């Protein structure tokens, strides 16, 4: 079953800056991590992020948006770097946006059954000990991001039911259980959008409206 990058949706979106902030009168804090690795901002993932942000802004929430494709950072190569290395200066604002968020949204296309490599490299950098978890002498690490909720939004070329039931959504489960829940986020909800190359414009509009609804409610 083919798993493809999502088709463009340029008429629905505008290109955001690398890390942008918007404030409103009675905010809760939302951070959107837009993880499509195409930096040109004309993919369905960008449109979904825009729609979620539109709904959140309409409801008066404070929004931080992180465009991973527009960030310049190295990949981690050793345990020493992960545990004790300095966070690149280019990721400090992104880290702060994640730590300060009350609700976190991660949006990305399914590539080879999981998130794109660039997004994984970003999460490895920012979700470090001292930020996402605290090592202890005995037992599992303690999550440091408790009291926050999250939603994972994934686009894919295959039918979402095939990915969910046949492949067990293994890439999404890894992010949910080994990164987000491990760091203390709860609940973590998911939206899997399949057959993105073949769906009608009406279906795409329905997806965007769903994101606006989720954004208004921060779920």
PDB file of C-alpha atoms in Angstrom:
ATOM      1  CA  UNK A   1       0.000   0.000   0.000  1.00  0.00           C
ATOM      2  CA  UNK A   2       1.505   3.330  -1.043  1.00  0.00           C
ATOM      3  CA  UNK A   3       2.158   5.968   1.595  1.00  0.00           C
ATOM      4  CA  UNK A   4       2.649   9.297  -0.115  1.00  0.00           C
ATOM      5  CA  UNK A   5       3.277  12.898   0.876  1.00  0.00           C
ATOM      6  CA  UNK A   6       0.033  14.848   0.855  1.00  0.00           C
ATOM      7  CA  UNK A   7      -1.172  16.821  -2.137  1.00  0.00           C
ATOM      8  CA  UNK A   8      -0.883  20.596  -2.231  1.00  0.00           C
ATOM      9  CA  UNK A   9      -3.583  22.908  -0.922  1.00  0.00           C
ATOM     10  CA  UNK A  10      -2.162  26.295  -1.795  1.00  0.00           C
ATOM     11  CA  UNK A  11      -5.522  28.014  -2.128  1.00  0.00           C
ATOM     12  CA  UNK A  12      -6.286  27.285   1.503  1.00  0.00           C
ATOM     13  CA  UNK A  13      -3.208  28.485   3.347  1.00  0.00           C
ATOM     14  CA  UNK A  14      -0.629  31.195   3.778  1.00  0.00           C
ATOM     15  CA  UNK A  15       3.026  30.678   4.630  1.00  0.00           C
ATOM     16  CA  UNK A  16       3.704  31.235   8.365  1.00  0.00           C
ATOM     17  CA  UNK A  17       6.956  32.331   9.924  1.00  0.00           C
ATOM     18  CA  UNK A  18       9.235  29.837  11.651  1.00  0.00           C
ATOM     19  CA  UNK A  19       7.788  30.323  15.148  1.00  0.00           C
ATOM     20  CA  UNK A  20       4.887  32.748  15.373  1.00  0.00           C
ATOM     21  CA  UNK A  21       2.768  33.972  18.284  1.00  0.00           C
ATOM     22  CA  UNK A  22      -0.750  35.431  18.408  1.00  0.00           C
ATOM     23  CA  UNK A  23      -2.503  36.728  21.529  1.00  0.00           C
ATOM     24  CA  UNK A  24      -6.172  37.258  22.328  1.00  0.00           C
ATOM     25  CA  UNK A  25      -8.233  38.557  25.260  1.00  0.00           C
ATOM     26  CA  UNK A  26      -8.895  35.386  27.295  1.00  0.00           C
ATOM     27  CA  UNK A  27      -6.227  32.949  26.182  1.00  0.00           C
ATOM     28  CA  UNK A  28      -5.355  29.402  26.911  1.00  0.00           C
ATOM     29  CA  UNK A  29      -1.976  28.478  25.500  1.00  0.00           C
ATOM     30  CA  UNK A  30      -1.866  26.371  22.342  1.00  0.00           C
ATOM     31  CA  UNK A  31       1.254  25.257  20.477  1.00  0.00           C
ATOM     32  CA  UNK A  32       0.970  23.799  16.974  1.00  0.00           C
ATOM     33  CA  UNK A  33       3.940  21.822  15.637  1.00  0.00           C
ATOM     34  CA  UNK A  34       3.561  21.690  11.851  1.00  0.00           C
ATOM     35  CA  UNK A  35       5.854  18.851  10.846  1.00  0.00           C
ATOM     36  CA  UNK A  36       5.644  18.603   7.067  1.00  0.00           C
ATOM     37  CA  UNK A  37       9.263  18.871   5.845  1.00  0.00           C
ATOM     38  CA  UNK A  38       8.391  20.900   2.738  1.00  0.00           C
ATOM     39  CA  UNK A  39       9.381  24.502   3.620  1.00  0.00           C
ATOM     40  CA  UNK A  40       7.228  26.111   0.934  1.00  0.00           C
ATOM     41  CA  UNK A  41       4.012  25.893   2.940  1.00  0.00           C
ATOM     42  CA  UNK A  42       1.586  24.640   0.294  1.00  0.00           C
ATOM     43  CA  UNK A  43       0.620  21.208   1.624  1.00  0.00           C
ATOM     44  CA  UNK A  44      -2.511  19.906   3.239  1.00  0.00           C
ATOM     45  CA  UNK A  45      -0.701  19.753   6.581  1.00  0.00           C
ATOM     46  CA  UNK A  46      -0.158  23.521   6.412  1.00  0.00           C
ATOM     47  CA  UNK A  47      -3.840  24.061   5.652  1.00  0.00           C
ATOM     48  CA  UNK A  48      -4.860  21.855   8.586  1.00  0.00           C
ATOM     49  CA  UNK A  49      -2.551  23.818  10.891  1.00  0.00           C
ATOM     50  CA  UNK A  50      -4.017  27.083   9.596  1.00  0.00           C
ATOM     51  CA  UNK A  51      -7.562  25.866  10.229  1.00  0.00           C
ATOM     52  CA  UNK A  52      -6.782  24.712  13.768  1.00  0.00           C
ATOM     53  CA  UNK A  53      -5.152  28.066  14.495  1.00  0.00           C
ATOM     54  CA  UNK A  54      -8.135  29.945  13.015  1.00  0.00           C
ATOM     55  CA  UNK A  55     -10.540  28.113  15.314  1.00  0.00           C
ATOM     56  CA  UNK A  56      -8.329  28.696  18.351  1.00  0.00           C
ATOM     57  CA  UNK A  57      -7.922  32.397  17.580  1.00  0.00           C
ATOM     58  CA  UNK A  58     -11.691  32.796  17.128  1.00  0.00           C
ATOM     59  CA  UNK A  59     -12.200  31.304  20.616  1.00  0.00           C
ATOM     60  CA  UNK A  60      -9.638  33.638  22.205  1.00  0.00           C
ATOM     61  CA  UNK A  61      -6.711  31.302  22.728  1.00  0.00           C
ATOM     62  CA  UNK A  62      -3.019  32.228  22.633  1.00  0.00           C
ATOM     63  CA  UNK A  63      -1.245  30.492  19.744  1.00  0.00           C
ATOM     64  CA  UNK A  64       2.355  29.498  19.141  1.00  0.00           C
ATOM     65  CA  UNK A  65       3.051  27.851  15.785  1.00  0.00           C
ATOM     66  CA  UNK A  66       6.265  25.999  15.029  1.00  0.00           C
ATOM     67  CA  UNK A  67       7.215  25.315  11.406  1.00  0.00           C
ATOM     68  CA  UNK A  68       9.776  22.545  11.701  1.00  0.00           C
ATOM     69  CA  UNK A  69      10.799  22.752   8.034  1.00  0.00           C
ATOM     70  CA  UNK A  70      11.939  26.347   8.505  1.00  0.00           C
ATOM     71  CA  UNK A  71      14.200  25.600  11.477  1.00  0.00           C
ATOM     72  CA  UNK A  72      17.922  24.957  11.071  1.00  0.00           C
ATOM     73  CA  UNK A  73      19.311  22.424  13.553  1.00  0.00           C
ATOM     74  CA  UNK A  74      21.608  19.381  13.637  1.00  0.00           C
ATOM     75  CA  UNK A  75      20.518  15.835  14.380  1.00  0.00           C
ATOM     76  CA  UNK A  76      21.565  14.205  17.640  1.00  0.00           C
ATOM     77  CA  UNK A  77      24.144  11.441  17.234  1.00  0.00           C
ATOM     78  CA  UNK A  78      25.065  10.315  20.760  1.00  0.00           C
ATOM     79  CA  UNK A  79      23.447   9.657  24.132  1.00  0.00           C
ATOM     80  CA  UNK A  80      25.800  12.248  25.596  1.00  0.00           C
ATOM     81  CA  UNK A  81      24.411  14.917  23.279  1.00  0.00           C
ATOM     82  CA  UNK A  82      20.834  13.967  24.156  1.00  0.00           C
ATOM     83  CA  UNK A  83      21.350  13.961  27.891  1.00  0.00           C
ATOM     84  CA  UNK A  84      23.881  16.740  28.427  1.00  0.00           C
ATOM     85  CA  UNK A  85      24.376  18.634  25.177  1.00  0.00           C
ATOM     86  CA  UNK A  86      23.268  22.232  24.698  1.00  0.00           C
ATOM     87  CA  UNK A  87      20.041  22.853  22.837  1.00  0.00           C
ATOM     88  CA  UNK A  88      20.737  24.693  19.560  1.00  0.00           C
ATOM     89  CA  UNK A  89      19.859  28.378  19.822  1.00  0.00           C
ATOM     90  CA  UNK A  90      17.523  28.009  16.836  1.00  0.00           C
ATOM     91  CA  UNK A  91      15.294  25.677  18.886  1.00  0.00           C
ATOM     92  CA  UNK A  92      15.029  27.646  22.120  1.00  0.00           C
ATOM     93  CA  UNK A  93      11.802  29.436  21.124  1.00  0.00           C
ATOM     94  CA  UNK A  94      10.285  26.141  19.956  1.00  0.00           C
ATOM     95  CA  UNK A  95      11.206  24.416  23.214  1.00  0.00           C
ATOM     96  CA  UNK A  96       9.717  27.279  25.221  1.00  0.00           C
ATOM     97  CA  UNK A  97       6.534  27.112  23.146  1.00  0.00           C
ATOM     98  CA  UNK A  98       6.126  23.421  23.925  1.00  0.00           C
ATOM     99  CA  UNK A  99       6.896  23.814  27.638  1.00  0.00           C
ATOM    100  CA  UNK A 100       4.484  26.725  28.057  1.00  0.00           C
ATOM    101  CA  UNK A 101       1.616  25.130  26.116  1.00  0.00           C
ATOM    102  CA  UNK A 102      -1.524  23.858  27.797  1.00  0.00           C
ATOM    103  CA  UNK A 103      -2.493  22.012  24.619  1.00  0.00           C
ATOM    104  CA  UNK A 104      -0.098  20.663  21.983  1.00  0.00           C
ATOM    105  CA  UNK A 105      -0.974  19.749  18.387  1.00  0.00           C
ATOM    106  CA  UNK A 106       1.401  17.827  16.096  1.00  0.00           C
ATOM    107  CA  UNK A 107       0.532  17.675  12.380  1.00  0.00           C
ATOM    108  CA  UNK A 108       2.527  15.649   9.849  1.00  0.00           C
ATOM    109  CA  UNK A 109       2.286  13.364   6.797  1.00  0.00           C
ATOM    110  CA  UNK A 110       2.841   9.634   7.129  1.00  0.00           C
ATOM    111  CA  UNK A 111       6.125   8.635   5.494  1.00  0.00           C
ATOM    112  CA  UNK A 112       7.234   5.001   5.603  1.00  0.00           C
ATOM    113  CA  UNK A 113       4.684   4.289   8.292  1.00  0.00           C
ATOM    114  CA  UNK A 114       5.739   7.016  10.699  1.00  0.00           C
ATOM    115  CA  UNK A 115       6.625  10.706  10.974  1.00  0.00           C
ATOM    116  CA  UNK A 116       9.145  12.308   8.572  1.00  0.00           C
ATOM    117  CA  UNK A 117      12.771  12.134   9.719  1.00  0.00           C
ATOM    118  CA  UNK A 118      12.999  15.914  10.140  1.00  0.00           C
ATOM    119  CA  UNK A 119      10.153  15.953  12.656  1.00  0.00           C
ATOM    120  CA  UNK A 120      11.664  13.058  14.605  1.00  0.00           C
ATOM    121  CA  UNK A 121      15.021  14.861  14.703  1.00  0.00           C
ATOM    122  CA  UNK A 122      13.241  17.971  16.012  1.00  0.00           C
ATOM    123  CA  UNK A 123      11.470  16.036  18.767  1.00  0.00           C
ATOM    124  CA  UNK A 124      14.707  14.335  19.785  1.00  0.00           C
ATOM    125  CA  UNK A 125      16.276  17.765  20.184  1.00  0.00           C
ATOM    126  CA  UNK A 126      13.529  19.499  22.148  1.00  0.00           C
ATOM    127  CA  UNK A 127      12.083  16.621  24.213  1.00  0.00           C
ATOM    128  CA  UNK A 128      15.239  16.174  26.283  1.00  0.00           C
ATOM    129  CA  UNK A 129      15.878  15.320  29.922  1.00  0.00           C
ATOM    130  CA  UNK A 130      15.109  18.421  31.931  1.00  0.00           C
ATOM    131  CA  UNK A 131      12.418  19.439  29.443  1.00  0.00           C
ATOM    132  CA  UNK A 132      10.206  16.422  28.787  1.00  0.00           C
ATOM    133  CA  UNK A 133      11.413  14.025  31.470  1.00  0.00           C
ATOM    134  CA  UNK A 134      13.572  13.712  34.556  1.00  0.00           C
ATOM    135  CA  UNK A 135      15.780  10.693  35.153  1.00  0.00           C
ATOM    136  CA  UNK A 136      15.579   9.047  38.583  1.00  0.00           C
ATOM    137  CA  UNK A 137      17.841   6.541  40.297  1.00  0.00           C
ATOM    138  CA  UNK A 138      15.037   3.982  40.555  1.00  0.00           C
ATOM    139  CA  UNK A 139      12.182   3.316  38.147  1.00  0.00           C
ATOM    140  CA  UNK A 140      11.086   5.054  34.962  1.00  0.00           C
ATOM    141  CA  UNK A 141      11.849   8.718  34.288  1.00  0.00           C
ATOM    142  CA  UNK A 142       9.285  11.217  35.560  1.00  0.00           C
ATOM    143  CA  UNK A 143       7.341  13.146  32.917  1.00  0.00           C
ATOM    144  CA  UNK A 144       7.727  16.910  33.217  1.00  0.00           C
ATOM    145  CA  UNK A 145       4.866  17.951  30.914  1.00  0.00           C
ATOM    146  CA  UNK A 146       1.925  16.785  33.005  1.00  0.00           C
ATOM    147  CA  UNK A 147      -1.260  18.815  33.038  1.00  0.00           C
ATOM    148  CA  UNK A 148      -1.243  19.248  29.246  1.00  0.00           C
ATOM    149  CA  UNK A 149      -3.317  17.641  26.508  1.00  0.00           C
ATOM    150  CA  UNK A 150      -2.382  16.868  22.906  1.00  0.00           C
ATOM    151  CA  UNK A 151      -3.723  15.930  19.494  1.00  0.00           C
ATOM    152  CA  UNK A 152      -1.836  14.156  16.710  1.00  0.00           C
ATOM    153  CA  UNK A 153      -3.085  14.849  13.149  1.00  0.00           C
ATOM    154  CA  UNK A 154      -1.672  12.595  10.418  1.00  0.00           C
ATOM    155  CA  UNK A 155      -2.282  12.649   6.659  1.00  0.00           C
ATOM    156  CA  UNK A 156      -1.583   9.601   4.484  1.00  0.00           C
ATOM    157  CA  UNK A 157      -2.005   8.141   1.029  1.00  0.00           C
ATOM    158  CA  UNK A 158      -3.518   4.852   2.212  1.00  0.00           C
ATOM    159  CA  UNK A 159      -6.982   4.482   3.767  1.00  0.00           C
ATOM    160  CA  UNK A 160      -6.832   5.457   7.426  1.00  0.00           C
ATOM    161  CA  UNK A 161      -8.625   2.255   8.464  1.00  0.00           C
ATOM    162  CA  UNK A 162      -5.923   0.138   6.830  1.00  0.00           C
ATOM    163  CA  UNK A 163      -3.234   2.006   8.721  1.00  0.00           C
ATOM    164  CA  UNK A 164      -5.149   1.842  11.988  1.00  0.00           C
ATOM    165  CA  UNK A 165      -6.237  -1.796  11.911  1.00  0.00           C
ATOM    166  CA  UNK A 166      -3.740  -3.661   9.690  1.00  0.00           C
ATOM    167  CA  UNK A 167      -0.574  -1.702  10.530  1.00  0.00           C
ATOM    168  CA  UNK A 168      -1.823  -0.901  14.069  1.00  0.00           C
ATOM    169  CA  UNK A 169      -0.895   2.760  13.487  1.00  0.00           C
ATOM    170  CA  UNK A 170       2.544   1.866  14.817  1.00  0.00           C
ATOM    171  CA  UNK A 171       4.226   5.184  13.951  1.00  0.00           C
ATOM    172  CA  UNK A 172       1.517   7.204  15.669  1.00  0.00           C
ATOM    173  CA  UNK A 173       1.538   4.857  18.669  1.00  0.00           C
ATOM    174  CA  UNK A 174       5.271   5.419  19.069  1.00  0.00           C
ATOM    175  CA  UNK A 175       4.830   9.193  19.213  1.00  0.00           C
ATOM    176  CA  UNK A 176       1.819   8.930  21.478  1.00  0.00           C
ATOM    177  CA  UNK A 177       3.192   6.444  24.006  1.00  0.00           C
ATOM    178  CA  UNK A 178       6.966   6.838  23.875  1.00  0.00           C
ATOM    179  CA  UNK A 179       7.135  10.629  23.573  1.00  0.00           C
ATOM    180  CA  UNK A 180       3.951  12.468  24.556  1.00  0.00           C
ATOM    181  CA  UNK A 181       2.439  10.222  27.223  1.00  0.00           C
ATOM    182  CA  UNK A 182       5.897   9.359  28.519  1.00  0.00           C
ATOM    183  CA  UNK A 183       6.440  13.084  29.084  1.00  0.00           C
ATOM    184  CA  UNK A 184       3.137  13.287  30.966  1.00  0.00           C
ATOM    185  CA  UNK A 185       0.693  14.674  28.388  1.00  0.00           C
ATOM    186  CA  UNK A 186      -2.834  13.345  28.853  1.00  0.00           C
ATOM    187  CA  UNK A 187      -5.177  12.886  27.085  1.00  0.00           C
ATOM    188  CA  UNK A 188      -3.529  12.410  23.684  1.00  0.00           C
ATOM    189  CA  UNK A 189      -6.110  12.259  20.887  1.00  0.00           C
ATOM    190  CA  UNK A 190      -5.507  11.445  17.235  1.00  0.00           C
ATOM    191  CA  UNK A 191      -6.956  12.241  13.820  1.00  0.00           C
ATOM    192  CA  UNK A 192      -5.924  10.034  10.884  1.00  0.00           C
ATOM    193  CA  UNK A 193      -6.817  11.401   7.436  1.00  0.00           C
ATOM    194  CA  UNK A 194      -6.432   8.869   4.634  1.00  0.00           C
ATOM    195  CA  UNK A 195      -6.492   8.832   0.834  1.00  0.00           C
ATOM    196  CA  UNK A 196      -5.441  12.478   0.728  1.00  0.00           C
ATOM    197  CA  UNK A 197      -4.507  12.299  -2.968  1.00  0.00           C
ATOM    198  CA  UNK A 198      -7.966  11.096  -3.973  1.00  0.00           C
ATOM    199  CA  UNK A 199     -10.549  12.798  -1.738  1.00  0.00           C
ATOM    200  CA  UNK A 200     -12.923  15.424  -3.043  1.00  0.00           C
ATOM    201  CA  UNK A 201     -12.646  19.142  -2.364  1.00  0.00           C
ATOM    202  CA  UNK A 202     -15.782  18.850  -0.238  1.00  0.00           C
ATOM    203  CA  UNK A 203     -14.090  16.245   1.951  1.00  0.00           C
ATOM    204  CA  UNK A 204     -11.040  18.450   2.353  1.00  0.00           C
ATOM    205  CA  UNK A 205     -13.217  21.364   3.371  1.00  0.00           C
ATOM    206  CA  UNK A 206     -14.905  19.117   5.931  1.00  0.00           C
ATOM    207  CA  UNK A 207     -11.489  18.171   7.339  1.00  0.00           C
ATOM    208  CA  UNK A 208     -10.543  21.835   7.659  1.00  0.00           C
ATOM    209  CA  UNK A 209     -13.803  22.659   9.385  1.00  0.00           C
ATOM    210  CA  UNK A 210     -13.196  19.797  11.811  1.00  0.00           C
ATOM    211  CA  UNK A 211      -9.806  21.312  12.641  1.00  0.00           C
ATOM    212  CA  UNK A 212     -11.449  24.700  13.280  1.00  0.00           C
ATOM    213  CA  UNK A 213     -13.876  23.024  15.672  1.00  0.00           C
ATOM    214  CA  UNK A 214     -11.046  21.268  17.493  1.00  0.00           C
ATOM    215  CA  UNK A 215      -9.165  24.569  17.649  1.00  0.00           C
ATOM    216  CA  UNK A 216     -12.095  26.401  19.200  1.00  0.00           C
ATOM    217  CA  UNK A 217     -12.425  23.706  21.860  1.00  0.00           C
ATOM    218  CA  UNK A 218      -8.686  22.976  22.210  1.00  0.00           C
ATOM    219  CA  UNK A 219      -9.181  19.236  21.880  1.00  0.00           C
TER     220      UNK A 219
END
